[in-house]
Amino acid sequence: MSPMPSVAILIVSAGKGERFGGTMPKQYRLLGGQPILRRTVRALSDIANGHIQVVVSPDHLENYNAATAGLGLPVPVLGGATRQESVRNGLEALTPIAPDFVLIHDAARPLVGSALIARILATLEAGAEAAVPMVAVADTLRRQNADGSWELIPREGMWRAQTPQGFRFAEILNAHRQFRTVSVTDDMALAEAAGLAITRVDGEESNMKITTQDDLLYAERLLIGSYEFRTGSGFDVHRFTEGDHVWLCGIRIAHSHALEGHSDADAGLHALTDAILGAIGAGDIGQHFPPTDERWRNASSDRFLAHAMHLLHEAGGQFVHGDVTLICERPKIGPHREAMRARIADILGIDVGRISVKATTTEGLGFTGRREGLAAESVVTVKLPA
Ligand code: MG
């Protein structure tokens, strides 16, 4: 048996998105809470198991870094003045790896599915020189002439070409090198110029290219069905000890006592952290930050919360809503409630409307009533890919 052919994926993210409007290119806009480019990379890294190289505009490196943080991508290749030049730069950067196949994909198609990728790779493995996903044109096509008159274009035999377009790496690199001066809008056109045979693969309507605001709204709708909602709960207690302040929900509050703990003993943030971990089935705070580990002595608990949020994002999830209840006789929570919400929203990078902080006493009953300690509980709802 011959070894599995190696595959590289080139994602072209160098466009300025002028049709979309605004100053930020569309591939960095949020779709279902994540930058479009991030979704595109994740969609491809889940299925192709290949080397992923992104080509970016030098003007938008900051957007790129923010959109791909934590994905472990190689340093991006800088694009050129045209898509064609950007692809060529990307292919040249792949020459040290020299994969058998390369899939060239537009960053603005984040909903690319695993079945489509599998069809393209299977077509290449079966010997095709170029595998291009296409969708039949269903609408009636008309061209308006310069004099305003309309012309009917027969739609029989008309196809819309999508990406990723799959090629043998050496051949498409040569085509790009050979036809630098021919201006085209996709790589299939260069493959044809180089005499490569094109094999049509069934495309997918959902593999839409996000070009306008309307497209973005439509893509949001397509995504809804691909999510499930999950709930996690968290609970934490810390004992009062000598001191003059406590940390609660990320806020320092002057108090007659301090809270005892290995870290800063912020029970509010601990409960919230555990609720997020619970919602994604990622264990508990003690597992991620063992109290036996000297690194976490007196640690500021915003780090724990930020880590849980990072894990949620790594799982492709979004934070929908979090509710924290602090249970104590003292300190009074009311005066600090809005500051706590704002601080949590800041740590999580979310709108403050997605966070609630409440407080209650236990009417003098139990350990909280005796002011021996305080408790916090939290419930969190997240949205995860189904
Ligand atoms: Mg704790």
Tab-separated table of C-alpha atoms and ligand atoms in Angstrom:
chain	number	residue	atom	x	y	z
A	1	MET	CA	0.000	0.000	0.000
A	2	SER	CA	1.327	3.433	-0.849
A	3	PRO	CA	1.647	5.865	2.050
A	4	MET	CA	-1.119	8.399	2.694
A	5	PRO	CA	-0.541	11.425	0.480
A	6	SER	CA	0.387	14.566	2.396
A	7	VAL	CA	-1.982	17.505	2.263
A	8	ALA	CA	-1.456	21.201	2.876
A	9	ILE	CA	-4.187	23.790	3.098
A	10	LEU	CA	-3.688	27.334	1.937
A	11	ILE	CA	-6.212	29.830	3.302
A	12	VAL	CA	-6.281	33.125	1.437
A	13	SER	CA	-7.165	35.859	3.904
A	14	ALA	CA	-5.478	38.809	2.218
A	15	GLY	CA	-8.607	40.460	0.806
A	16	LYS	CA	-9.713	43.898	1.900
A	17	GLY	CA	-13.414	43.032	1.768
A	18	GLU	CA	-14.432	46.227	0.017
A	19	ARG	CA	-17.865	44.925	-0.935
A	20	PHE	CA	-18.647	44.353	2.737
A	21	GLY	CA	-18.190	47.941	3.895
A	22	GLY	CA	-16.437	49.232	7.021
A	23	THR	CA	-12.724	49.298	7.674
A	24	MET	CA	-12.210	45.788	9.024
A	25	PRO	CA	-11.991	43.100	6.318
A	26	LYS	CA	-14.931	40.714	6.483
A	27	GLN	CA	-12.861	37.661	7.364
A	28	TYR	CA	-12.133	39.234	10.757
A	29	ARG	CA	-15.795	40.020	11.520
A	30	LEU	CA	-17.541	37.868	14.101
A	31	LEU	CA	-19.782	35.036	12.972
A	32	GLY	CA	-21.560	33.347	15.875
A	33	GLY	CA	-19.141	35.027	18.272
A	34	GLN	CA	-15.945	33.994	16.495
A	35	PRO	CA	-13.949	35.733	13.772
A	36	ILE	CA	-14.836	34.251	10.378
A	37	LEU	CA	-11.193	33.361	9.707
A	38	ARG	CA	-10.979	31.487	13.014
A	39	ARG	CA	-14.012	29.417	12.052
A	40	THR	CA	-12.506	28.697	8.643
A	41	VAL	CA	-9.216	27.525	10.146
A	42	ARG	CA	-10.988	25.386	12.728
A	43	ALA	CA	-13.289	23.827	10.147
A	44	LEU	CA	-10.287	22.758	8.106
A	45	SER	CA	-7.961	21.723	10.933
A	46	ASP	CA	-10.636	19.392	12.289
A	47	ILE	CA	-10.875	17.400	9.098
A	48	ALA	CA	-7.905	17.617	6.810
A	49	ASN	CA	-5.191	16.839	9.351
A	50	GLY	CA	-2.886	18.789	7.113
A	51	HIS	CA	-0.507	21.672	7.350
A	52	ILE	CA	-2.458	24.944	7.350
A	53	GLN	CA	-0.875	28.093	5.989
A	54	VAL	CA	-2.731	31.392	6.006
A	55	VAL	CA	-1.890	34.272	3.662
A	56	VAL	CA	-2.684	37.702	5.134
A	57	SER	CA	-2.476	41.319	4.119
A	58	PRO	CA	0.441	43.111	5.838
A	59	ASP	CA	-2.118	45.795	6.766
A	60	HIS	CA	-4.144	43.421	8.925
A	61	LEU	CA	-1.603	41.432	10.932
A	62	GLU	CA	-3.131	42.617	14.208
A	63	ASN	CA	-6.577	41.380	13.143
A	64	TYR	CA	-4.982	38.114	12.067
A	65	ASN	CA	-3.174	37.594	15.364
A	66	ALA	CA	-6.320	38.289	17.367
A	67	ALA	CA	-8.429	35.997	15.170
A	68	THR	CA	-6.068	33.022	15.280
A	69	ALA	CA	-4.672	33.250	18.827
A	70	GLY	CA	-4.036	29.826	20.302
A	71	LEU	CA	-4.628	27.873	17.092
A	72	GLY	CA	-0.952	26.962	16.712
A	73	LEU	CA	-0.645	28.140	13.118
A	74	PRO	CA	2.705	28.762	11.441
A	75	VAL	CA	3.747	32.377	10.847
A	76	PRO	CA	1.423	33.822	8.183
A	77	VAL	CA	2.636	34.511	4.670
A	78	LEU	CA	2.174	38.070	3.446
A	79	GLY	CA	-0.172	38.496	0.526
A	80	GLY	CA	0.248	40.580	-2.587
A	81	ALA	CA	-1.796	43.147	-4.475
A	82	THR	CA	-4.140	40.534	-5.970
A	83	ARG	CA	-5.606	37.242	-4.806
A	84	GLN	CA	-3.519	35.497	-7.423
A	85	GLU	CA	-0.300	37.012	-6.105
A	86	SER	CA	-1.310	36.115	-2.553
A	87	VAL	CA	-1.910	32.485	-3.503
A	88	ARG	CA	1.426	32.369	-5.312
A	89	ASN	CA	3.211	33.692	-2.205
A	90	GLY	CA	1.477	31.048	-0.139
A	91	LEU	CA	2.398	28.234	-2.514
A	92	GLU	CA	6.022	29.367	-2.607
A	93	ALA	CA	6.053	29.292	1.208
A	94	LEU	CA	4.884	25.665	1.098
A	95	THR	CA	7.770	24.534	-1.115
A	96	PRO	CA	9.954	23.348	1.827
A	97	ILE	CA	7.086	21.055	2.857
A	98	ALA	CA	6.262	20.070	-0.740
A	99	PRO	CA	2.962	18.320	0.052
A	100	ASP	CA	1.430	15.918	-2.466
A	101	PHE	CA	-1.828	17.871	-2.556
A	102	VAL	CA	-2.797	21.413	-1.726
A	103	LEU	CA	-6.296	22.704	-1.060
A	104	ILE	CA	-6.653	26.428	-1.740
A	105	HIS	CA	-9.491	27.992	0.227
A	106	ASP	CA	-10.976	31.446	0.711
A	107	ALA	CA	-11.053	32.668	4.321
A	108	ALA	CA	-14.581	33.978	3.741
A	109	ARG	CA	-16.044	30.457	3.431
A	110	PRO	CA	-16.156	29.386	7.102
A	111	LEU	CA	-18.935	26.815	6.741
A	112	VAL	CA	-16.947	24.375	4.633
A	113	GLY	CA	-17.914	20.861	5.685
A	114	SER	CA	-15.961	17.678	6.237
A	115	ALA	CA	-17.898	15.726	3.602
A	116	LEU	CA	-16.892	18.216	0.915
A	117	ILE	CA	-13.224	18.011	1.918
A	118	ALA	CA	-13.423	14.227	1.839
A	119	ARG	CA	-14.860	14.328	-1.719
A	120	ILE	CA	-12.100	16.639	-2.923
A	121	LEU	CA	-9.323	14.532	-1.395
A	122	ALA	CA	-10.845	11.304	-2.701
A	123	THR	CA	-11.014	12.829	-6.194
A	124	LEU	CA	-7.343	13.829	-6.052
A	125	GLU	CA	-6.337	10.434	-4.682
A	126	ALA	CA	-8.200	8.821	-7.577
A	127	GLY	CA	-5.846	10.649	-9.940
A	128	ALA	CA	-7.594	13.947	-10.791
A	129	GLU	CA	-5.325	16.861	-11.663
A	130	ALA	CA	-7.704	19.411	-10.219
A	131	ALA	CA	-10.790	18.889	-8.048
A	132	VAL	CA	-13.150	21.856	-7.917
A	133	PRO	CA	-16.416	21.968	-5.956
A	134	MET	CA	-19.268	23.384	-7.998
A	135	VAL	CA	-22.939	24.072	-7.461
A	136	ALA	CA	-25.450	24.178	-10.318
A	137	VAL	CA	-27.006	27.555	-11.035
A	138	ALA	CA	-30.692	27.420	-10.092
A	139	ASP	CA	-31.732	31.033	-10.673
A	140	THR	CA	-32.505	32.388	-14.105
A	141	LEU	CA	-29.501	34.342	-15.330
A	142	ARG	CA	-29.763	37.646	-17.150
A	143	ARG	CA	-27.142	40.055	-18.295
A	144	GLN	CA	-27.945	43.751	-18.636
A	145	ASN	CA	-26.383	45.350	-21.683
A	146	ALA	CA	-24.906	48.822	-21.849
A	147	ASP	CA	-28.076	50.109	-23.549
A	148	GLY	CA	-30.170	48.859	-20.612
A	149	SER	CA	-31.685	45.926	-22.454
A	150	TRP	CA	-31.694	42.456	-20.862
A	151	GLU	CA	-30.296	39.293	-22.280
A	152	LEU	CA	-31.287	35.818	-21.120
A	153	ILE	CA	-28.272	33.605	-20.363
A	154	PRO	CA	-29.228	29.922	-20.676
A	155	ARG	CA	-28.365	28.384	-17.328
A	156	GLU	CA	-27.929	24.881	-18.708
A	157	GLY	CA	-24.362	23.855	-18.094
A	158	MET	CA	-23.720	26.839	-15.806
A	159	TRP	CA	-21.910	26.176	-12.526
A	160	ARG	CA	-20.757	28.271	-9.613
A	161	ALA	CA	-17.205	27.347	-8.580
A	162	GLN	CA	-16.424	27.270	-4.852
A	163	THR	CA	-13.343	26.672	-2.768
A	164	PRO	CA	-11.449	24.737	-1.519
A	165	GLN	CA	-10.053	23.840	-4.904
A	166	GLY	CA	-7.715	20.855	-4.753
A	167	PHE	CA	-4.591	20.348	-6.827
A	168	ARG	CA	-1.366	18.430	-6.959
A	169	PHE	CA	0.992	20.842	-5.281
A	170	ALA	CA	3.822	20.826	-7.841
A	171	GLU	CA	1.433	21.351	-10.751
A	172	ILE	CA	-0.513	24.275	-9.343
A	173	LEU	CA	2.721	25.924	-8.151
A	174	ASN	CA	4.078	25.671	-11.691
A	175	ALA	CA	0.844	27.078	-13.106
A	176	HIS	CA	1.084	30.063	-10.769
A	177	ARG	CA	4.731	30.627	-11.679
A	178	GLN	CA	4.088	30.263	-15.398
A	179	PHE	CA	1.001	32.483	-15.673
A	180	ARG	CA	1.865	35.344	-13.354
A	181	THR	CA	0.697	37.943	-15.840
A	182	VAL	CA	-2.661	36.313	-16.619
A	183	SER	CA	-5.277	37.819	-14.322
A	184	VAL	CA	-7.832	35.365	-12.893
A	185	THR	CA	-10.198	35.178	-9.922
A	186	ASP	CA	-9.633	31.572	-8.919
A	187	ASP	CA	-7.011	28.858	-9.168
A	188	MET	CA	-9.025	26.609	-11.466
A	189	ALA	CA	-8.544	29.239	-14.187
A	190	LEU	CA	-4.763	28.973	-13.852
A	191	ALA	CA	-4.930	25.197	-13.793
A	192	GLU	CA	-6.838	25.349	-17.065
A	193	ALA	CA	-4.303	27.765	-18.529
A	194	ALA	CA	-1.627	25.229	-17.632
A	195	GLY	CA	-3.569	22.492	-19.407
A	196	LEU	CA	-4.628	20.575	-16.298
A	197	ALA	CA	-7.874	18.625	-16.499
A	198	ILE	CA	-10.582	19.862	-14.145
A	199	THR	CA	-12.760	17.391	-12.278
A	200	ARG	CA	-16.022	18.706	-10.884
A	201	VAL	CA	-16.857	17.739	-7.307
A	202	ASP	CA	-20.334	18.333	-5.851
A	203	GLY	CA	-20.178	21.601	-3.929
A	204	GLU	CA	-22.430	22.574	-1.021
A	205	GLU	CA	-24.875	25.483	-0.825
A	206	SER	CA	-23.913	25.918	2.827
A	207	ASN	CA	-20.288	26.460	1.777
A	208	MET	CA	-21.258	30.046	1.010
A	209	LYS	CA	-18.840	32.897	0.583
A	210	ILE	CA	-19.521	35.722	2.995
A	211	THR	CA	-19.287	38.836	0.875
A	212	THR	CA	-22.048	41.139	2.139
A	213	GLN	CA	-23.824	41.925	5.438
A	214	ASP	CA	-26.749	39.871	4.111
A	215	ASP	CA	-24.462	36.877	3.687
A	216	LEU	CA	-23.319	37.245	7.283
A	217	LEU	CA	-26.912	37.195	8.564
A	218	TYR	CA	-27.667	34.147	6.440
A	219	ALA	CA	-24.563	32.344	7.718
A	220	GLU	CA	-25.631	33.116	11.316
A	221	ARG	CA	-28.940	31.393	10.587
A	222	LEU	CA	-27.216	28.360	9.119
A	223	LEU	CA	-25.094	28.104	12.254
A	224	ILE	CA	-27.974	28.069	14.724
A	225	GLY	CA	-28.859	24.485	13.919
A	226	SER	CA	-25.293	23.398	14.507
A	227	TYR	CA	-25.234	24.447	18.177
A	228	GLU	CA	-26.395	22.982	21.413
A	229	PHE	CA	-26.812	24.768	24.716
A	230	ARG	CA	-25.269	23.433	27.897
A	231	THR	CA	-25.427	24.475	31.516
A	232	GLY	CA	-22.750	24.164	34.178
A	233	SER	CA	-22.862	24.875	37.897
A	234	GLY	CA	-20.167	25.838	40.380
A	235	PHE	CA	-20.009	26.156	44.156
A	236	ASP	CA	-17.253	27.383	46.449
A	237	VAL	CA	-16.648	28.222	50.092
A	238	HIS	CA	-13.842	30.089	51.812
A	239	ARG	CA	-13.285	30.638	55.520
A	240	PHE	CA	-12.782	34.065	57.066
A	241	THR	CA	-9.434	34.735	58.696
A	242	GLU	CA	-7.540	37.740	59.998
A	243	GLY	CA	-7.103	40.545	57.521
A	244	ASP	CA	-8.533	43.798	56.238
A	245	HIS	CA	-9.939	43.002	52.794
A	246	VAL	CA	-11.454	40.291	50.661
A	247	TRP	CA	-11.457	39.647	46.902
A	248	LEU	CA	-14.897	38.889	45.492
A	249	CYS	CA	-15.747	38.636	41.796
A	250	GLY	CA	-12.450	40.302	40.948
A	251	ILE	CA	-13.054	43.325	43.208
A	252	ARG	CA	-11.023	44.226	46.312
A	253	ILE	CA	-13.373	45.067	49.164
A	254	ALA	CA	-12.230	46.510	52.502
A	255	HIS	CA	-13.529	44.249	55.291
A	256	SER	CA	-12.956	43.312	58.928
A	257	HIS	CA	-11.582	39.931	57.816
A	258	ALA	CA	-9.839	38.322	54.889
A	259	LEU	CA	-10.689	35.035	53.163
A	260	GLU	CA	-8.370	32.091	53.645
A	261	GLY	CA	-7.165	30.186	50.629
A	262	HIS	CA	-4.181	29.122	48.586
A	263	SER	CA	-4.968	31.706	45.892
A	264	ASP	CA	-6.667	35.052	46.546
A	265	ALA	CA	-9.694	33.031	47.784
A	266	ASP	CA	-12.135	34.783	45.455
A	267	ALA	CA	-15.059	32.391	45.929
A	268	GLY	CA	-17.173	34.249	43.347
A	269	LEU	CA	-14.667	33.792	40.543
A	270	HIS	CA	-13.974	30.213	41.657
A	271	ALA	CA	-17.649	29.262	41.465
A	272	LEU	CA	-17.966	30.931	38.060
A	273	THR	CA	-14.804	29.210	36.795
A	274	ASP	CA	-16.143	25.833	37.921
A	275	ALA	CA	-19.484	26.522	36.240
A	276	ILE	CA	-17.754	27.141	32.885
A	277	LEU	CA	-15.578	24.043	33.316
A	278	GLY	CA	-18.707	22.083	34.195
A	279	ALA	CA	-20.547	23.221	31.090
A	280	ILE	CA	-17.778	21.902	28.836
A	281	GLY	CA	-17.031	18.789	30.874
A	282	ALA	CA	-13.495	19.957	31.620
A	283	GLY	CA	-13.153	18.906	35.240
A	284	ASP	CA	-12.855	21.420	38.069
A	285	ILE	CA	-10.669	24.291	39.143
A	286	GLY	CA	-8.611	22.131	41.533
A	287	GLN	CA	-7.625	19.879	38.654
A	288	HIS	CA	-6.367	22.752	36.505
A	289	PHE	CA	-4.814	24.751	39.347
A	290	PRO	CA	-3.954	22.328	42.182
A	291	PRO	CA	-3.711	24.015	45.610
A	292	THR	CA	-0.536	21.966	46.128
A	293	ASP	CA	1.138	23.873	43.287
A	294	GLU	CA	3.255	26.777	44.531
A	295	ARG	CA	2.617	28.655	41.273
A	296	TRP	CA	-0.935	29.395	42.399
A	297	ARG	CA	-0.068	30.675	45.895
A	298	ASN	CA	-1.811	34.051	46.285
A	299	ALA	CA	-2.659	33.873	42.581
A	300	SER	CA	-5.175	36.360	41.292
A	301	SER	CA	-8.240	34.311	40.384
A	302	ASP	CA	-8.909	36.166	37.140
A	303	ARG	CA	-6.269	33.833	35.670
A	304	PHE	CA	-8.374	30.780	36.546
A	305	LEU	CA	-11.457	32.328	34.990
A	306	ALA	CA	-9.599	33.406	31.847
A	307	HIS	CA	-8.249	29.859	31.496
A	308	ALA	CA	-11.736	28.337	31.691
A	309	MET	CA	-12.891	30.810	29.034
A	310	HIS	CA	-9.915	29.850	26.874
A	311	LEU	CA	-10.920	26.177	27.141
A	312	LEU	CA	-14.487	27.107	26.171
A	313	HIS	CA	-13.211	28.909	23.077
A	314	GLU	CA	-10.919	26.002	22.240
A	315	ALA	CA	-13.989	23.774	22.287
A	316	GLY	CA	-15.550	26.125	19.733
A	317	GLY	CA	-18.023	27.418	22.310
A	318	GLN	CA	-19.488	30.765	23.256
A	319	PHE	CA	-20.367	32.116	26.657
A	320	VAL	CA	-24.096	32.862	26.660
A	321	HIS	CA	-24.870	33.875	30.233
A	322	GLY	CA	-23.489	33.557	33.748
A	323	ASP	CA	-25.159	34.100	37.110
A	324	VAL	CA	-23.221	34.329	40.395
A	325	THR	CA	-24.829	34.321	43.837
A	326	LEU	CA	-22.706	35.348	46.822
A	327	ILE	CA	-23.932	34.005	50.165
A	328	CYS	CA	-22.762	35.960	53.211
A	329	GLU	CA	-23.882	38.284	55.988
A	330	ARG	CA	-20.980	40.644	55.376
A	331	PRO	CA	-19.423	42.343	53.476
A	332	LYS	CA	-22.359	44.102	51.845
A	333	ILE	CA	-22.336	43.162	48.152
A	334	GLY	CA	-24.851	45.670	46.785
A	335	PRO	CA	-22.467	48.654	46.552
A	336	HIS	CA	-19.961	46.525	44.562
A	337	ARG	CA	-22.347	44.620	42.336
A	338	GLU	CA	-21.942	46.716	39.174
A	339	ALA	CA	-18.151	46.843	39.536
A	340	MET	CA	-18.144	43.041	39.890
A	341	ARG	CA	-20.237	42.564	36.750
A	342	ALA	CA	-17.992	44.935	34.816
A	343	ARG	CA	-14.825	43.205	36.044
A	344	ILE	CA	-16.103	39.725	35.145
A	345	ALA	CA	-17.272	40.927	31.724
A	346	ASP	CA	-13.809	42.391	31.201
A	347	ILE	CA	-12.021	39.143	32.141
A	348	LEU	CA	-14.312	37.104	29.894
A	349	GLY	CA	-14.309	39.613	27.047
A	350	ILE	CA	-18.106	39.685	26.900
A	351	ASP	CA	-20.913	42.189	27.173
A	352	VAL	CA	-21.794	43.055	30.781
A	353	GLY	CA	-25.417	42.162	29.997
A	354	ARG	CA	-24.347	38.503	29.932
A	355	ILE	CA	-23.299	38.526	33.598
A	356	SER	CA	-25.410	38.723	36.706
A	357	VAL	CA	-24.164	39.059	40.297
A	358	LYS	CA	-26.589	38.583	43.167
A	359	ALA	CA	-26.226	38.276	46.925
A	360	THR	CA	-28.162	36.772	49.776
A	361	THR	CA	-27.716	36.090	53.472
A	362	THR	CA	-28.743	32.898	55.250
A	363	GLU	CA	-30.668	34.778	57.943
A	364	GLY	CA	-27.980	34.160	60.522
A	365	LEU	CA	-28.133	30.377	60.011
A	366	GLY	CA	-25.250	28.043	59.327
A	367	PHE	CA	-21.572	28.862	58.809
A	368	THR	CA	-22.330	31.879	56.629
A	369	GLY	CA	-24.806	33.111	59.221
A	370	ARG	CA	-22.175	32.781	61.946
A	371	ARG	CA	-19.787	34.703	59.656
A	372	GLU	CA	-17.245	31.907	59.709
A	373	GLY	CA	-16.965	32.047	55.975
A	374	LEU	CA	-18.808	32.798	52.801
A	375	ALA	CA	-20.107	30.773	49.889
A	376	ALA	CA	-20.685	31.428	46.221
A	377	GLU	CA	-22.622	29.538	43.607
A	378	SER	CA	-22.858	30.034	39.890
A	379	VAL	CA	-24.768	28.801	36.881
A	380	VAL	CA	-23.463	29.304	33.357
A	381	THR	CA	-25.027	28.662	29.955
A	382	VAL	CA	-22.780	28.082	26.957
A	383	LYS	CA	-23.328	27.376	23.292
A	384	LEU	CA	-21.240	24.564	21.820
A	385	PRO	CA	-20.997	23.046	18.361
A	386	ALA	CA	-23.431	20.111	18.337
B	1	MG	MG	-12.074	28.422	46.068
